[in-house]
Coordinates of C-alpha atoms and ligand atoms in Angstrom, one line a residue:
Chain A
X17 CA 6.9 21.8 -38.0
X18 CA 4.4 20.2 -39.8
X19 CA 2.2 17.2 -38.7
X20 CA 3.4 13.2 -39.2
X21 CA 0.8 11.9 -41.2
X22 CA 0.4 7.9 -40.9
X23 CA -2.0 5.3 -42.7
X24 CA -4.5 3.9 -40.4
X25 CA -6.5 0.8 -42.0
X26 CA -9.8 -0.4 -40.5
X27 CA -9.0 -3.9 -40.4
X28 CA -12.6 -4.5 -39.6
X29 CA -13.4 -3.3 -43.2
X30 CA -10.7 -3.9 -45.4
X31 CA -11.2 -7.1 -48.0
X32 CA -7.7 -7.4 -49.2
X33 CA -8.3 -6.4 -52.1
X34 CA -4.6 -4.9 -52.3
X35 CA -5.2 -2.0 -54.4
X36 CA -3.2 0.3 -52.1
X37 CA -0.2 -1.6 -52.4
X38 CA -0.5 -1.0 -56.1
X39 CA -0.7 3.0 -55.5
X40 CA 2.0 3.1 -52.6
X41 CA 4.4 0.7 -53.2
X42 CA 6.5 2.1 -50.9
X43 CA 4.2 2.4 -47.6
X44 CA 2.7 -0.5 -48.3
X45 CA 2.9 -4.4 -49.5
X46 CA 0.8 -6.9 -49.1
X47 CA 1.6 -9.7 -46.3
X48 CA 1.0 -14.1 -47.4
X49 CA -3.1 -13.8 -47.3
X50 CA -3.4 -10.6 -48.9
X51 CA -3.8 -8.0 -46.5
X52 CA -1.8 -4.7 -46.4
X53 CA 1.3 -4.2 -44.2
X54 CA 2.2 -0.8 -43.5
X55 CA 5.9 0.0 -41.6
X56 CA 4.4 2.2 -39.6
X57 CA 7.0 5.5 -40.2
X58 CA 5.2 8.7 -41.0
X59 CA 4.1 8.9 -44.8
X60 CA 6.9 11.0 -46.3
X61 CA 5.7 15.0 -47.2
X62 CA 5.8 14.1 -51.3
X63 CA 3.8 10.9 -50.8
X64 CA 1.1 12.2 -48.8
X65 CA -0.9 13.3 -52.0
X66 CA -0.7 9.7 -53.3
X67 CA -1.7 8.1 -49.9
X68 CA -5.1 10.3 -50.4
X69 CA -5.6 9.2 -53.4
X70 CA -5.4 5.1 -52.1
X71 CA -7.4 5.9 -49.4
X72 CA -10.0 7.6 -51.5
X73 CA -9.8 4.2 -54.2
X74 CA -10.1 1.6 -51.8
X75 CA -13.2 0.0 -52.9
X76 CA -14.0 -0.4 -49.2
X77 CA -12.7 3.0 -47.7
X78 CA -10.6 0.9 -44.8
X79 CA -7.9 2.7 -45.4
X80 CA -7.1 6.8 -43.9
X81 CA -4.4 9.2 -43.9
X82 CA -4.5 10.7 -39.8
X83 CA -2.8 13.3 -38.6
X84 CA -2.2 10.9 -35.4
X85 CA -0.3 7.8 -34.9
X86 CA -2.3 4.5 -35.1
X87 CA -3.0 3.2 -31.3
Chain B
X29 CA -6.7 -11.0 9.1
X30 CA -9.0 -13.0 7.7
X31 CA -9.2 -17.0 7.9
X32 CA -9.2 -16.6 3.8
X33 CA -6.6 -14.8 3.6
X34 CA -4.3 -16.1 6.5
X35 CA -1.0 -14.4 5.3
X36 CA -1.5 -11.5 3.4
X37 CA -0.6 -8.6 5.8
X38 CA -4.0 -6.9 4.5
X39 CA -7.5 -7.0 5.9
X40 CA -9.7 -7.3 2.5
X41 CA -11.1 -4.4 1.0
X42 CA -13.4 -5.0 -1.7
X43 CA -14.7 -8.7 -0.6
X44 CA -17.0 -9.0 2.4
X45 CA -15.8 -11.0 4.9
X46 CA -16.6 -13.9 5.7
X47 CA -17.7 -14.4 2.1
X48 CA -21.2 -13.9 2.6
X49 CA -22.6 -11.1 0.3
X50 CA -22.8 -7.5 2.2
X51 CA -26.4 -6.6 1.4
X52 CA -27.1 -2.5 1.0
X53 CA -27.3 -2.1 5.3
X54 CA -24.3 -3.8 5.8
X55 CA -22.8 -2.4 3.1
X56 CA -22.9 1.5 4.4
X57 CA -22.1 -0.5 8.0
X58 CA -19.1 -1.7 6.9
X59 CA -17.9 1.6 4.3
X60 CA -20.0 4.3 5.9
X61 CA -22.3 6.6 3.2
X62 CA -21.2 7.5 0.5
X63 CA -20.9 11.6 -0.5
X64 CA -21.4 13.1 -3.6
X65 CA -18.6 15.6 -3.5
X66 CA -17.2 18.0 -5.8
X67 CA -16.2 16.1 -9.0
X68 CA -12.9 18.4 -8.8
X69 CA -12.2 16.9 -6.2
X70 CA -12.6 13.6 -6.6
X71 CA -10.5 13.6 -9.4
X72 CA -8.0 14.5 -7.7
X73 CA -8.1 11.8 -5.0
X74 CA -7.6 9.5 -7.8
X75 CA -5.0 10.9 -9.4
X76 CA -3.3 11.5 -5.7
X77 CA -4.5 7.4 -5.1
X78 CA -2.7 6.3 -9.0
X79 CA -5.0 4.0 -9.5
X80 CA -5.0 2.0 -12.4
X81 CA -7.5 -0.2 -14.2
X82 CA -7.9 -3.8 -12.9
X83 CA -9.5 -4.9 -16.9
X84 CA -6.2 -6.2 -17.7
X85 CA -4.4 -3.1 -19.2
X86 CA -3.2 -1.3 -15.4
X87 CA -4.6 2.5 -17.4
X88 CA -4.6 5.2 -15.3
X89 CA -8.0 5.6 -13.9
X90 CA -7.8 9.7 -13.4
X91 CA -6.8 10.0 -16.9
X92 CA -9.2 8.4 -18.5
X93 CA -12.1 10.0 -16.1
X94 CA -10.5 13.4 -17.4
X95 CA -11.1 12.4 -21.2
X96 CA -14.1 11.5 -21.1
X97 CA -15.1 14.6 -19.0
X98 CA -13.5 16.6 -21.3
X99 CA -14.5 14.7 -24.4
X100 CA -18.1 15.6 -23.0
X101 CA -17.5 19.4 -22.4
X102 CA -16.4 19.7 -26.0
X103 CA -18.7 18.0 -27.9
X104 CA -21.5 18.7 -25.3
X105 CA -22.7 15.6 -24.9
X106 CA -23.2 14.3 -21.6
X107 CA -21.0 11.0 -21.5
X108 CA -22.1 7.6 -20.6
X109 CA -20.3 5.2 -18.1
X110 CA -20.3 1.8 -18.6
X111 CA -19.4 -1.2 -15.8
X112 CA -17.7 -3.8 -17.2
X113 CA -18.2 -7.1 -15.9
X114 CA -18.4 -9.2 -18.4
X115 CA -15.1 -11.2 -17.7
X116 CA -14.8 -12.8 -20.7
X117 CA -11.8 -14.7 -19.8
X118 CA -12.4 -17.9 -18.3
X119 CA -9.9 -18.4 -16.2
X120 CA -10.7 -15.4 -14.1
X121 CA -13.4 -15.3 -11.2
X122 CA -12.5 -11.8 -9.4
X123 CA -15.2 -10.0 -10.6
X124 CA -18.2 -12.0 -10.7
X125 CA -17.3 -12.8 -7.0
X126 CA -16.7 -9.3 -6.3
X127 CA -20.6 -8.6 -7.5
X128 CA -22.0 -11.4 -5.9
X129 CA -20.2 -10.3 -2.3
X130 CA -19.6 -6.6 -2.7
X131 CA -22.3 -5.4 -5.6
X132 CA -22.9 -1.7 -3.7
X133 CA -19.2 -1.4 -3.8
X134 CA -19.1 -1.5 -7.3
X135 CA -22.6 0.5 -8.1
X136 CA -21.2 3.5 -5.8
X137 CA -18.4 3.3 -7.8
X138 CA -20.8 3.7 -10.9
X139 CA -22.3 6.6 -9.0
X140 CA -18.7 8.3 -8.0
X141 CA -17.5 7.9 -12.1
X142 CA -20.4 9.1 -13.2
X143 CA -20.7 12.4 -11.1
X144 CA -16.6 13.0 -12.2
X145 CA -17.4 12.9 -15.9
X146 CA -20.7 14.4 -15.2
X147 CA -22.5 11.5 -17.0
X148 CA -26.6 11.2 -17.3
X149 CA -26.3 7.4 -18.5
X150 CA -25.0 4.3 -16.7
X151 CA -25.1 0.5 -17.3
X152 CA -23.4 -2.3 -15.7
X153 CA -22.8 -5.1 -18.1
X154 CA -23.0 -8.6 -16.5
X155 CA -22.5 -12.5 -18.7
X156 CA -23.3 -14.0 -15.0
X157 CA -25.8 -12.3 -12.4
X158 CA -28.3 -9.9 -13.8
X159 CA -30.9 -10.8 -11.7
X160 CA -28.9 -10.3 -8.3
X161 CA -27.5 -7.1 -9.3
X162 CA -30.6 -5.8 -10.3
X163 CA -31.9 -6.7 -7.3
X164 CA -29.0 -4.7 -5.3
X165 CA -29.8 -1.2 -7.6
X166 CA -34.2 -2.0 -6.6
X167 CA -32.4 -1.5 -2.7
X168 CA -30.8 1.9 -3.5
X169 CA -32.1 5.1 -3.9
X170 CA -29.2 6.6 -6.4
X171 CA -28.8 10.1 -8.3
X172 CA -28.4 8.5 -11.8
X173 CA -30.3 5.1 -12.3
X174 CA -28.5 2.5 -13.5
X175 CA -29.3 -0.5 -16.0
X176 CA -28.0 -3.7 -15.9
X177 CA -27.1 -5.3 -19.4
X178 CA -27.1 -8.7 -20.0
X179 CA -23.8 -10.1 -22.4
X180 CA -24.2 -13.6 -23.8
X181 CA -20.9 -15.6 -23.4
X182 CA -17.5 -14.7 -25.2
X183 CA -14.4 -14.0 -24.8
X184 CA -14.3 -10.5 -26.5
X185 CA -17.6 -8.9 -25.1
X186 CA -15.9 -7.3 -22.7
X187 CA -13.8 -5.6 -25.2
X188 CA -14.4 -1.6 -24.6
X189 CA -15.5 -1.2 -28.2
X190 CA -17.6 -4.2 -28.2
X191 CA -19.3 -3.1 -25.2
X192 CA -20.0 0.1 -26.3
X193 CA -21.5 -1.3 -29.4
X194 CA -23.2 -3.7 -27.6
X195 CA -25.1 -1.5 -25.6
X196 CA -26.1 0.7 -28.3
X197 CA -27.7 -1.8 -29.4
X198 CA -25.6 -3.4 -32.1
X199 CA -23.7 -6.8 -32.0
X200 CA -20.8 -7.4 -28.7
X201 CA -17.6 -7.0 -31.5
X202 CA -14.9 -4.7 -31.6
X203 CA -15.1 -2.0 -33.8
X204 CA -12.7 0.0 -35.5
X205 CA -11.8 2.7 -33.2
X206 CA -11.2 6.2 -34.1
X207 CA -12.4 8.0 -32.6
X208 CA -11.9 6.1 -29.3
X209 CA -14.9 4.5 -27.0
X210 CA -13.9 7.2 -24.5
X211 CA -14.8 10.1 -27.2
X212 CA -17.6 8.0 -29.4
X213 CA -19.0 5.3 -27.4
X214 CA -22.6 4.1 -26.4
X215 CA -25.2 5.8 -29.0
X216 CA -21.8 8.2 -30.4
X217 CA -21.6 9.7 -27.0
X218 CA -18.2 10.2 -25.1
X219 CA -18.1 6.9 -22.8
X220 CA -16.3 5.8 -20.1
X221 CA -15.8 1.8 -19.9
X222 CA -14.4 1.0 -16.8
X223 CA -13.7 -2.5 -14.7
X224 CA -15.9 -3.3 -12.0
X225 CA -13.0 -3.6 -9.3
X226 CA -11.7 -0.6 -10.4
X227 CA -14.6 1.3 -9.6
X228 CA -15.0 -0.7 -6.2
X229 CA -11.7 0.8 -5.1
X230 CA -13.2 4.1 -7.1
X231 CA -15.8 4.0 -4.5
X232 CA -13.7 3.3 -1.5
X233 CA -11.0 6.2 -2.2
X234 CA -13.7 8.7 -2.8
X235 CA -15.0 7.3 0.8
X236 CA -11.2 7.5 2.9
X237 CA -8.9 9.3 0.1
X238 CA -5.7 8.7 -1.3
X239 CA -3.7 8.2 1.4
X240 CA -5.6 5.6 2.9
X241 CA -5.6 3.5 -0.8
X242 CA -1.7 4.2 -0.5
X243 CA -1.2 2.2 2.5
X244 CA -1.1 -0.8 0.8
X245 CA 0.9 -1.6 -2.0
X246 CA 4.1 0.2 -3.2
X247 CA 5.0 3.7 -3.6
X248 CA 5.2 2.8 -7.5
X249 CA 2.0 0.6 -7.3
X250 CA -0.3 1.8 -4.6
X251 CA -3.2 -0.6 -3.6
X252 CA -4.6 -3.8 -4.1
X253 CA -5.3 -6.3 -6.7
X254 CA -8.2 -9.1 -7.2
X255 CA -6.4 -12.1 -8.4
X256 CA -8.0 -15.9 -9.4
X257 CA -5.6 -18.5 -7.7
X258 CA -5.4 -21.8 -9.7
X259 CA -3.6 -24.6 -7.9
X260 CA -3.9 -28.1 -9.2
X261 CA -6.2 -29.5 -6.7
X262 CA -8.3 -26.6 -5.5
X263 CA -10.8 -24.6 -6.6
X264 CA -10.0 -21.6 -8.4
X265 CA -9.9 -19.2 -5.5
X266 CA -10.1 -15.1 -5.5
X267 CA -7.7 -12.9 -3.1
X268 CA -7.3 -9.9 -2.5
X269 CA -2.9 -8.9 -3.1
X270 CA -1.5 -5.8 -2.4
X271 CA 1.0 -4.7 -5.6
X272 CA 4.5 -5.9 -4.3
X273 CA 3.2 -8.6 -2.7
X274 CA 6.2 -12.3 -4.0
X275 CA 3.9 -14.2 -5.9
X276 CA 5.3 -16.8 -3.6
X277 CA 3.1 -16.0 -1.3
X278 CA -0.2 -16.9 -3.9
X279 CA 1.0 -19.5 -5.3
X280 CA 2.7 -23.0 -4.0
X281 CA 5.7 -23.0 -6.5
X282 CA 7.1 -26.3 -4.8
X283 CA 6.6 -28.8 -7.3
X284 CA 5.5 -26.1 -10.3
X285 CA 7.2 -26.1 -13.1
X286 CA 5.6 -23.0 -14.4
X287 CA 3.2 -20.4 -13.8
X288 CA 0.5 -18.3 -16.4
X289 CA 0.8 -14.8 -15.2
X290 CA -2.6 -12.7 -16.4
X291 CA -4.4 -15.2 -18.5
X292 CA -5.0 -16.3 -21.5
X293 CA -3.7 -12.9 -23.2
X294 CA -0.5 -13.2 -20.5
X295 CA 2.6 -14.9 -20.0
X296 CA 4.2 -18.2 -19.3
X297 CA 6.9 -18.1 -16.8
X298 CA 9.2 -20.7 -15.3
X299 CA 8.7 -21.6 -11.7
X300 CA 12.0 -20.2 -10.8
X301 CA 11.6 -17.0 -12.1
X302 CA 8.4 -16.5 -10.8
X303 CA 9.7 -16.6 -7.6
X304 CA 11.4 -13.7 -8.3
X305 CA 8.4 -11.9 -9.1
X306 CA 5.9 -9.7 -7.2
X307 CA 2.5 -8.9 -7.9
X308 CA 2.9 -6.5 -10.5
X309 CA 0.6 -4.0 -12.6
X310 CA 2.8 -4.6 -15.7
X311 CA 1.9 -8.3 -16.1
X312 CA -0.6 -9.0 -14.2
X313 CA -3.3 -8.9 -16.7
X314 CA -7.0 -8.8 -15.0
X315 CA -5.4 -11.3 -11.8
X316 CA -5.3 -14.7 -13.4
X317 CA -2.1 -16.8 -12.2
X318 CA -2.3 -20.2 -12.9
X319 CA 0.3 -23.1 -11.9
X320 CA 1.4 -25.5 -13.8
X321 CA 2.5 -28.8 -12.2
X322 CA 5.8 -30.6 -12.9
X323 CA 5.0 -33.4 -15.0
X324 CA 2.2 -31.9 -17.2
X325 CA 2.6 -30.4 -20.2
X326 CA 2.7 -26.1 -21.1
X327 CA 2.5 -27.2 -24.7
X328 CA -0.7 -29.2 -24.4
X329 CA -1.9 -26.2 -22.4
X330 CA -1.1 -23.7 -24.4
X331 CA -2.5 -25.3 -27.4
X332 CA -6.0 -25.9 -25.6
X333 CA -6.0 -22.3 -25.2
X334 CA -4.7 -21.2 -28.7
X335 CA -7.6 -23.3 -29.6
X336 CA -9.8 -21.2 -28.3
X337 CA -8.7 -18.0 -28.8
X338 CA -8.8 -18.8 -32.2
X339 CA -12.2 -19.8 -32.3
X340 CA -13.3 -16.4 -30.2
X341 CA -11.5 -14.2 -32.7
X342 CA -14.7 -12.1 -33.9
X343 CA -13.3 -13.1 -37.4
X344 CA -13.8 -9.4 -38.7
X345 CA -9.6 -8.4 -39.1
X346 CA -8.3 -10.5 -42.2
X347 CA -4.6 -11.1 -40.0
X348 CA -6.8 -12.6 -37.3
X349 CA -8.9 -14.1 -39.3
X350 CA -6.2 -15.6 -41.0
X351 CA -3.2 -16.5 -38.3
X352 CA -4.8 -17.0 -35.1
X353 CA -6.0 -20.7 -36.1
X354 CA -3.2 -21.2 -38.2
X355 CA -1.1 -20.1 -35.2
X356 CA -3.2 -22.6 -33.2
X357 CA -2.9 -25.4 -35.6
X358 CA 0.9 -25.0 -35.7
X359 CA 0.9 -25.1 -32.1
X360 CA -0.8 -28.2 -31.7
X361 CA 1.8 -29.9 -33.5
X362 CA 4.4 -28.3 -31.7
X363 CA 2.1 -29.8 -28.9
X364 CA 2.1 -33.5 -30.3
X365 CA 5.3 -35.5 -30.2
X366 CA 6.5 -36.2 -33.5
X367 CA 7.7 -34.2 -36.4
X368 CA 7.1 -30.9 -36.5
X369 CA 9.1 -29.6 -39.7
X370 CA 8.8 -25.9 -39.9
X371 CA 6.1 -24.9 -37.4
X372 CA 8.6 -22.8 -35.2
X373 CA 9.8 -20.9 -37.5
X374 CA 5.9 -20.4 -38.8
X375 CA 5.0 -19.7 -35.7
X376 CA 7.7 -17.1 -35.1
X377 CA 6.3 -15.5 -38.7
X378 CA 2.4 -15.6 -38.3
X379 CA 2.7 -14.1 -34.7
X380 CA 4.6 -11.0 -36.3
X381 CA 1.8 -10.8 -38.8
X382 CA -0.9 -10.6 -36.4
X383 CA 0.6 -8.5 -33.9
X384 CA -0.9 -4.8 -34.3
X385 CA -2.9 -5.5 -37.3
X386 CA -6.6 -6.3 -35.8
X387 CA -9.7 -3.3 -34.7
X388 CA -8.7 -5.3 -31.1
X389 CA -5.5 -6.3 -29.1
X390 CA -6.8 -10.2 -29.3
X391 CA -4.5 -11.1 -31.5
X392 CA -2.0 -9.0 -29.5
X393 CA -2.5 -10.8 -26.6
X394 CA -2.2 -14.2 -28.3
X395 CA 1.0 -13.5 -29.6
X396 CA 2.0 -13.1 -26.0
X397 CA 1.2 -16.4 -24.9
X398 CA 2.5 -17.9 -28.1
X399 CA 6.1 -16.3 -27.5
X400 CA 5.7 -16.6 -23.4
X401 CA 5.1 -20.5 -24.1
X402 CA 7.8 -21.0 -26.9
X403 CA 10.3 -19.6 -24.8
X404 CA 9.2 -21.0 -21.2
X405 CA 8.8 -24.9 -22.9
X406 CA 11.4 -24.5 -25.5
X407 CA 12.6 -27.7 -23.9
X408 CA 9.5 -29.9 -24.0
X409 CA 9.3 -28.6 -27.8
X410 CA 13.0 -30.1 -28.7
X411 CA 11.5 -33.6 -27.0
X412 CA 8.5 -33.5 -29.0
X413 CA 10.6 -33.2 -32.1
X414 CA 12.2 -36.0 -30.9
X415 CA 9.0 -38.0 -30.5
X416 CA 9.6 -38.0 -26.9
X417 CA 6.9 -36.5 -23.9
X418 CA 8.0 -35.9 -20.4
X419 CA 4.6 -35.3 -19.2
X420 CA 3.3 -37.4 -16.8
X421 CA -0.1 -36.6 -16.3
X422 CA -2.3 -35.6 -19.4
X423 CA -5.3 -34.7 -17.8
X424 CA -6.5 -30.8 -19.1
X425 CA -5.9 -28.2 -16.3
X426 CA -6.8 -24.7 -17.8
X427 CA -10.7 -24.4 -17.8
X428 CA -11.3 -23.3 -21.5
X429 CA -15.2 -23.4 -22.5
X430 CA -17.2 -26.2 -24.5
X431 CA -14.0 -27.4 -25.5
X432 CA -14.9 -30.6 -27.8
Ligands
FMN514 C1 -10.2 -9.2 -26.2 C2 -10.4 -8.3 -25.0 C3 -11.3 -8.7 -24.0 C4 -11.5 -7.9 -22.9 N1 -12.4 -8.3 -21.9 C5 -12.5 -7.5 -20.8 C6 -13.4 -8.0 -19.8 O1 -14.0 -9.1 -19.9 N2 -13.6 -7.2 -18.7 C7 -12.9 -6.0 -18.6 O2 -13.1 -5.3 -17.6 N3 -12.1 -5.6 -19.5 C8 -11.9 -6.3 -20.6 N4 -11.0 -5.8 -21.6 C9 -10.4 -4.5 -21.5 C10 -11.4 -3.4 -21.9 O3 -11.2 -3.2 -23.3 C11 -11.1 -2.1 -21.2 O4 -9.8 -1.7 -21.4 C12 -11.4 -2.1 -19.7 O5 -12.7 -2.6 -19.4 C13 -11.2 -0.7 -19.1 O6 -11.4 -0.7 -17.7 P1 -10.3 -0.5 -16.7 O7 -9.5 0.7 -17.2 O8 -11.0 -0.2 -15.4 O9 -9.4 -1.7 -16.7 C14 -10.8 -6.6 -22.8 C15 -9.9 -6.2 -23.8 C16 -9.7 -7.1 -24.9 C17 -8.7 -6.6 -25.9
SF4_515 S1 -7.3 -1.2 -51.0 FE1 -8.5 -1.2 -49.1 S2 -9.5 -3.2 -48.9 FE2 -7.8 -3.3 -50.4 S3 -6.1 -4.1 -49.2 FE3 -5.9 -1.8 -49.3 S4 -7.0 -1.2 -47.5 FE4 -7.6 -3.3 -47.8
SF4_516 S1 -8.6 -8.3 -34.1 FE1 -9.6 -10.4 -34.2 S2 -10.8 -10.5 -32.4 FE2 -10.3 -8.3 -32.7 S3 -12.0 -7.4 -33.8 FE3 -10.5 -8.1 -35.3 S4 -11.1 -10.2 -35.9 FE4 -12.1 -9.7 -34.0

């Protein structure tokens, strides 16, 4: 079985600049000030390309795909 | 039995009696010296003792001490231990009492954790008392020497990840955290942050083992708890509870409507159903209960407190940023008889969008005592919205800092 991945955001770091809702519409929308909410399932297997791809655009890098559930 | 402690069916541990502070010779008369054992096996007396942390999240001690002693054997750095003391919430008293009475308790406890992880670094991190505690570690000839770090005032600098920065010489706010403190803490080494009552009783179960930190308490909840008693009236006072013990036996709930069970990130819980309640692990927090009188208002309470929470938030996490003082201006209206339009239902919707989403569990624990209070004063809310107060007495009861 392969590993869950997740999306972990570093809320300390990310702006809101909501670029990775526009990448993973899916995973991720943006809440009433901006900021990105994320359901918190596992990315599914064909997304996880994508999700590396937002996490590598954020103009910030606050956002990762982990292996391991956020704390 | 102690005159402080008339009815507790426990003599004190941690606390000295007669609450004069146990300098270093009465210290090892009173608990007997301390041995530096085999670190094998004083990890397992504390996972034999369960002992939990007393910094408000009840983690097991033993397995943090084994991830950060096995976060050092991996990356082969030696880790770092770090005493927190900084009780940053204001209600609570237990441990800057327990320093002032007991500080060797807690520095062999520093010397105990820091043998078990096999550290070569260790600070105790003080708001209040730097000067007396430095002056305890000048009277003891330890195997690891110790520094005492000074912590300006705030709610969050007790935060693990804040402390960690803090003493590596950065600013006291959380930081994003993965990898955790206990893998990358103080200057990127593996770090264990730990309560300073929790290595007090650290230092007393290495001294008498497991069994004897078992006889108090339950089988589920072994030992004993520092709590901060305030009762309308009285000085905030700090006893020592074994887990189990009713909280009818700390509190007066005569004449209480309700009671705040662990602070300022706890809960709100009607007198009656307190009584029903023991001291617990699960919700005790770091020991605060506070009583709340009939005839003053857990609205106007909880509002001075949202207040303030909201103006501790480090301001770094755009949800907590955003919603904790919009969650504490809502709650003021809540708070003010009169209209109040949609603040419940706002309320209801911020609290969901701060939960979870911050580097820190602030806004975590503020959503507790937002829901704790809606639900506990849901009847003092309909009466505001009907412009009507049933409090009595108006006067503020929760100490909350420089409040303006
Ligand atoms: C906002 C915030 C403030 C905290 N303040 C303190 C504090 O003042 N003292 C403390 O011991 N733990 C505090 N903690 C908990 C620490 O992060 C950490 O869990 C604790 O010190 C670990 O020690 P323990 O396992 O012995 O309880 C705080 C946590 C949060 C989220
Ligand atoms: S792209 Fe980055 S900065 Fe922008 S909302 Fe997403 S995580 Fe935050
Ligand atoms: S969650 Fe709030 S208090 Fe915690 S680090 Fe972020 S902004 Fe600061």
């Amino acid at each position: 079985m392969s590993t869950d991945r997740h999306i972990d955001i570093d809320w300390t770091a990310c702006q809101g600049h909501g670029l990775c809702a526009e990448l993973l519409p899916e995973q991720i929308t943006l809440d009433e000030w901006g900021y990105p909410l994320a359901d918190g399932t596992p990315v599914p297997p064909g997304a996880v390309g994508r999700a590396r791809r937002a996490a590598a655009d954020c103009p910030v890098l606050a956002l990762e795909v982990t292996a391991a559930k956020a704390r | 039995m102690t005159a402080t402690l008339p009815d507790l069916h426990m003599s004190p541990r941690l606390l000295a009696p007669a609450g004069t502070p146990a300098d270093l010779p009465t210290h090892e008369q009173r608990h007997g010296p301390l041995s530096h054992g085999d670190p094998e096996a004083v990890l397992r007396a504390v996972a034999e003792s369960g002992l939990t942390g007393r910094g408000g999240a009840a983690f097991p001690t033993y397995r943090k001490l084994v991830a950060v002693a096995e976060a050092g054997r991996r990356t082969g750095r030696a880790p770092v231990v770090v005493a927190n003391g900084a009780e940053g919430e204001p209600a609570s008293r237990k441990d800057r009492t327990l320093l002032h009475r007991s500080p060797h308790l807690v520095l062999d406890g520093v010397q105990v954790a820091a043998h078990a992880v096999g550290a070569r670094e260790a600070y105790v991190a003080v708001e209040d008392g730097a000067t007396w505690l430095e002056s305890a570690l000048a009277q003891r000839t330890d195997p690891l020497p110790v520094k005492v770090v000074r912590l300006s005032k705030s709610f969050l600098s007790g935060q693990a990840s804040a402390l960690a920065r803090f003493v590596s010489g950065g600013a006291a706010l959380p930081t994003h955290q993965r990898p955790p403190v206990r893998e990358r803490g103080v200057h990127r080494a593996p770090t264990l942050v730990q309560n300073v009552e929790t290595l007090a009783h650290l230092a007393l179960i290495a001294r008498h083992g497991a069994d004897w930190y078992r006889t108090a308490g339950t089988p589920a909840q072994p030992g004993s708890a520092l709590c901060t008693l305030h009762v309308p009236g009285h000085e905030p006072r700090v006893v020592e509870a074994p887990y189990g013990l009713p909280l009818a036996r700390l509190l007066p709930l005569q004449g209480t409507a309700a009671v705040l069970v662990g602070g300022y990130h706890g809960t709100w819980i009607p007198a009656r159903e307190a009584a029903q309640l023991t001291v617990d692990s699960s919700y005790l927090g770091a020991g605060v209960l506070a009583a709340l009188p009939v005839g003053r208002c857990g609205l106007a309470e909880t509002a001075r407190v949202l207040r303030y929470l909201a103006l501790q938030s480090a301001g770094q996490c755009g949800p907590c940023l955003n919603g904790l003082p919009r969650i504490a201006t809502a709650f003021r209206t809540l708070a003010t008889p009169g209209p109040q339009g949609a603040v419940r239902h706002d309320l209801a919707r911020w609290s969901g969008l701060v939960e979870g989403r911050g580097a820190c569990h602030h806004p975590d624990g503020t959503v507790r005592l937002v829901r704790s209070a809606l639900t506990t004063f849901a009847a003092e809310a309909d009466a505001h919205a009907h412009g009507l107060c049933t409090a009595t007495d108006h006067t503020p009861l929760l100490p909350v800092p420089e409040e303006s």
